[in-house]
mmCIF file of C-alpha atoms and ligand atoms in Angstrom:
data_model
loop_
_atom_site.group_PDB
_atom_site.id
_atom_site.type_symbol
_atom_site.label_atom_id
_atom_site.label_comp_id
_atom_site.label_asym_id
_atom_site.label_seq_id
_atom_site.Cartn_x
_atom_site.Cartn_y
_atom_site.Cartn_z
ATOM 1 C CA MET A 239 0.000 0.000 0.000
ATOM 2 C CA LYS A 240 1.393 3.365 -1.017
ATOM 3 C CA ASP A 241 1.964 6.126 1.550
ATOM 4 C CA TYR A 242 0.560 9.396 0.256
ATOM 5 C CA SER A 243 1.974 12.765 1.217
ATOM 6 C CA ILE A 244 0.105 16.048 1.567
ATOM 7 C CA ASP A 245 1.557 17.044 -1.836
ATOM 8 C CA ASP A 246 0.000 13.928 -3.416
ATOM 9 C CA ILE A 247 -3.499 14.747 -2.228
ATOM 10 C CA LYS A 248 -3.728 18.513 -2.140
ATOM 11 C CA ARG A 249 -4.676 19.058 -5.798
ATOM 12 C CA ILE A 250 -8.444 19.466 -5.856
ATOM 13 C CA VAL A 251 -10.391 19.813 -9.117
ATOM 14 C CA ARG A 252 -13.979 20.624 -8.190
ATOM 15 C CA PRO A 253 -14.894 23.680 -10.258
ATOM 16 C CA ASN A 254 -18.509 23.625 -9.087
ATOM 17 C CA LEU A 255 -18.310 22.290 -5.540
ATOM 18 C CA GLY A 256 -15.007 23.831 -4.433
ATOM 19 C CA GLU A 257 -12.821 22.748 -1.506
ATOM 20 C CA GLU A 258 -15.321 22.897 1.350
ATOM 21 C CA VAL A 259 -17.458 20.033 2.682
ATOM 22 C CA PRO A 260 -20.379 20.432 5.069
ATOM 23 C CA LEU A 261 -19.322 19.982 8.688
ATOM 24 C CA LEU A 262 -22.334 17.701 9.143
ATOM 25 C CA LEU A 263 -20.782 15.203 6.679
ATOM 26 C CA PHE A 264 -17.494 15.311 8.571
ATOM 27 C CA ARG A 265 -19.309 14.631 11.850
ATOM 28 C CA ILE A 266 -21.294 11.734 10.364
ATOM 29 C CA LEU A 267 -18.040 10.137 9.160
ATOM 30 C CA ARG A 268 -16.157 10.953 12.329
ATOM 31 C CA ILE A 269 -18.658 10.398 15.149
ATOM 32 C CA ILE A 270 -21.049 7.855 13.656
ATOM 33 C CA GLY A 271 -19.065 6.072 10.916
ATOM 34 C CA MET A 272 -15.641 5.674 12.509
ATOM 35 C CA ARG A 273 -16.929 5.014 16.020
ATOM 36 C CA SER A 274 -19.346 2.316 14.939
ATOM 37 C CA ILE A 275 -16.842 0.563 12.675
ATOM 38 C CA LEU A 276 -13.823 0.837 14.968
ATOM 39 C CA GLY A 277 -15.829 0.285 18.160
ATOM 40 C CA GLU A 278 -13.965 0.353 21.468
ATOM 41 C CA SER A 279 -10.634 0.959 19.768
ATOM 42 C CA SER A 280 -11.856 4.080 17.942
ATOM 43 C CA GLY A 281 -10.342 6.461 20.520
ATOM 44 C CA ALA A 282 -6.820 5.069 20.257
ATOM 45 C CA THR A 283 -7.012 4.726 16.463
ATOM 46 C CA LEU A 284 -8.315 8.268 15.962
ATOM 47 C CA TYR A 285 -5.629 9.610 18.300
ATOM 48 C CA MET A 286 -2.886 7.849 16.287
ATOM 49 C CA MET A 287 -4.443 9.127 13.065
ATOM 50 C CA GLY A 288 -4.553 12.682 14.404
ATOM 51 C CA LYS A 289 -0.976 12.462 15.610
ATOM 52 C CA ARG A 290 0.197 11.384 12.199
ATOM 53 C CA VAL A 291 -1.697 14.295 10.636
ATOM 54 C CA GLY A 292 -0.135 16.701 13.144
ATOM 55 C CA ASN A 293 3.351 15.344 12.409
ATOM 56 C CA MET A 294 2.839 15.898 8.657
ATOM 57 C CA LEU A 295 1.963 19.566 9.073
ATOM 58 C CA PRO A 296 4.615 22.276 9.235
ATOM 59 C CA ALA A 297 4.720 24.143 12.563
ATOM 60 C CA ARG A 298 7.890 25.410 14.192
ATOM 61 C CA THR A 299 6.556 27.990 16.634
ATOM 62 C CA MET A 300 3.549 28.237 18.952
ATOM 63 C CA GLU A 301 2.153 30.881 16.628
ATOM 64 C CA GLU A 302 2.380 28.484 13.663
ATOM 65 C CA PHE A 303 0.770 25.794 15.847
ATOM 66 C CA SER A 304 -2.238 28.078 16.485
ATOM 67 C CA ASP A 305 -2.396 29.301 12.885
ATOM 68 C CA MET A 306 -2.405 25.735 11.508
ATOM 69 C CA ILE A 307 -5.232 24.536 13.773
ATOM 70 C CA ARG A 308 -7.272 27.595 12.912
ATOM 71 C CA GLU A 309 -6.475 27.430 9.175
ATOM 72 C CA LEU A 310 -7.604 23.785 8.992
ATOM 73 C CA LYS A 311 -10.719 24.795 10.954
ATOM 74 C CA VAL A 312 -10.086 22.167 13.609
ATOM 75 C CA GLY A 313 -10.983 24.925 16.082
ATOM 76 C CA ILE A 314 -9.672 28.073 17.708
ATOM 77 C CA PRO A 315 -6.837 27.110 20.044
ATOM 78 C CA GLU A 316 -5.596 28.932 23.118
ATOM 79 C CA ALA A 317 -2.369 27.407 24.424
ATOM 80 C CA GLN A 318 -1.018 28.082 27.889
ATOM 81 C CA LEU A 319 2.477 27.005 28.868
ATOM 82 C CA ILE A 320 2.241 25.517 32.377
ATOM 83 C CA ASP A 321 5.935 24.608 32.520
ATOM 84 C CA GLU A 322 8.540 23.538 29.946
ATOM 85 C CA ASP A 323 7.048 20.037 29.658
ATOM 86 C CA HIS A 324 3.363 20.789 30.114
ATOM 87 C CA VAL A 325 1.000 22.744 27.870
ATOM 88 C CA THR A 326 -2.746 23.204 28.347
ATOM 89 C CA VAL A 327 -4.674 23.783 25.112
ATOM 90 C CA LYS A 328 -8.233 25.069 25.149
ATOM 91 C CA LEU A 329 -9.989 24.493 21.816
ATOM 92 C CA TYR A 330 -12.972 26.691 21.026
ATOM 93 C CA GLU A 331 -15.407 25.797 18.216
ATOM 94 C CA CYS A 332 -14.061 22.220 18.064
ATOM 95 C CA ILE A 333 -14.694 20.592 14.669
ATOM 96 C CA THR A 334 -16.045 17.420 16.271
ATOM 97 C CA CYS A 335 -17.981 18.442 19.390
ATOM 98 C CA ALA A 336 -18.893 22.154 19.434
ATOM 99 C CA GLY A 337 -22.638 22.283 20.146
ATOM 100 C CA PHE A 338 -22.857 18.565 21.003
ATOM 101 C CA PRO A 339 -25.288 17.531 23.761
ATOM 102 C CA ASN A 340 -23.894 16.642 27.176
ATOM 103 C CA THR A 341 -23.627 12.849 27.028
ATOM 104 C CA GLY A 342 -20.796 12.581 29.545
ATOM 105 C CA GLU A 343 -18.553 10.927 26.928
ATOM 106 C CA MET A 344 -15.494 12.677 25.470
ATOM 107 C CA PHE A 345 -14.349 11.590 22.015
ATOM 108 C CA CYS A 346 -12.175 14.338 20.479
ATOM 109 C CA ASP A 347 -9.308 11.884 20.146
ATOM 110 C CA MET A 348 -8.346 12.914 16.634
ATOM 111 C CA GLU A 349 -8.104 16.572 17.687
ATOM 112 C CA SER A 350 -6.074 15.503 20.733
ATOM 113 C CA GLY A 351 -3.700 13.653 18.405
ATOM 114 C CA ILE A 352 -3.399 16.567 15.967
ATOM 115 C CA ILE A 353 -2.472 18.864 18.874
ATOM 116 C CA ALA A 354 0.126 16.373 20.162
ATOM 117 C CA GLY A 355 1.604 15.842 16.687
ATOM 118 C CA LEU A 356 1.911 19.562 15.989
ATOM 119 C CA LEU A 357 3.446 20.245 19.414
ATOM 120 C CA GLU A 358 6.020 17.508 18.749
ATOM 121 C CA ASN A 359 7.087 19.454 15.666
ATOM 122 C CA VAL A 360 7.185 22.751 17.580
ATOM 123 C CA CYS A 361 9.059 21.432 20.626
ATOM 124 C CA GLY A 362 11.223 18.691 19.083
ATOM 125 C CA LYS A 363 10.065 16.285 21.812
ATOM 126 C CA LYS A 364 7.514 13.496 22.089
ATOM 127 C CA ALA A 365 4.070 14.605 23.248
ATOM 128 C CA ARG A 366 1.130 12.890 24.889
ATOM 129 C CA SER A 367 -2.208 14.676 24.947
ATOM 130 C CA THR A 368 -5.247 13.836 27.081
ATOM 131 C CA GLN A 369 -8.663 15.424 26.686
ATOM 132 C CA THR A 370 -10.053 16.776 29.947
ATOM 133 C CA LYS A 371 -13.036 18.891 28.820
ATOM 134 C CA SER A 372 -15.552 18.793 25.982
ATOM 135 C CA TRP A 373 -18.943 20.109 24.875
ATOM 136 C CA SER A 374 -20.110 16.506 25.235
ATOM 137 C CA ALA A 375 -19.159 16.657 28.935
ATOM 138 C CA GLY A 376 -20.921 19.940 29.672
ATOM 139 C CA PHE A 377 -18.293 22.566 28.755
ATOM 140 C CA SER A 378 -18.400 25.186 26.001
ATOM 141 C CA TYR A 379 -14.892 24.341 24.747
ATOM 142 C CA CYS A 380 -12.502 21.379 24.639
ATOM 143 C CA GLU A 381 -9.400 21.206 26.761
ATOM 144 C CA PHE A 382 -6.307 19.049 26.388
ATOM 145 C CA GLU A 383 -3.406 18.508 28.777
ATOM 146 C CA VAL A 384 -0.232 17.876 26.798
ATOM 147 C CA PHE A 385 2.934 16.474 28.378
ATOM 148 C CA LEU A 386 6.247 16.614 26.497
ATOM 149 C CA TYR A 387 8.945 14.065 27.158
HETATM 150 ZN ZN1 ZN B 1325 -14.044 18.650 20.851
#
């Protein structure tokens, strides 16, 4: 199986429909499709997928980290450096959960992975991100605790 790069896939020829897709389609694929097919392992798989995406994207500074997440419309990030190995990232308008009912479950694993992957590029260290807040757990933003090691 061939590994495709961002360069391989970025050429889009859709003169009538353009480059945008409805967010509802993304959420059907992401929350209903992937979760029901991958089942219990969906969290770990989506996290690994997100991390790979994050690692493929260019970001060398915290500003580029924020710009990239915003440009891809994953959400509006607000990063706070707790200490040199610990960053807290609030994510407003999260692509997956913003507006979601409070079900008590948190499932923004792909976003968590994207944040970890991008921060690895920025910091030149390994990163592990854990989601601690979500719309689906009663908050109006997502929050991720990221540890660098
Ligand atoms: Zn979220």
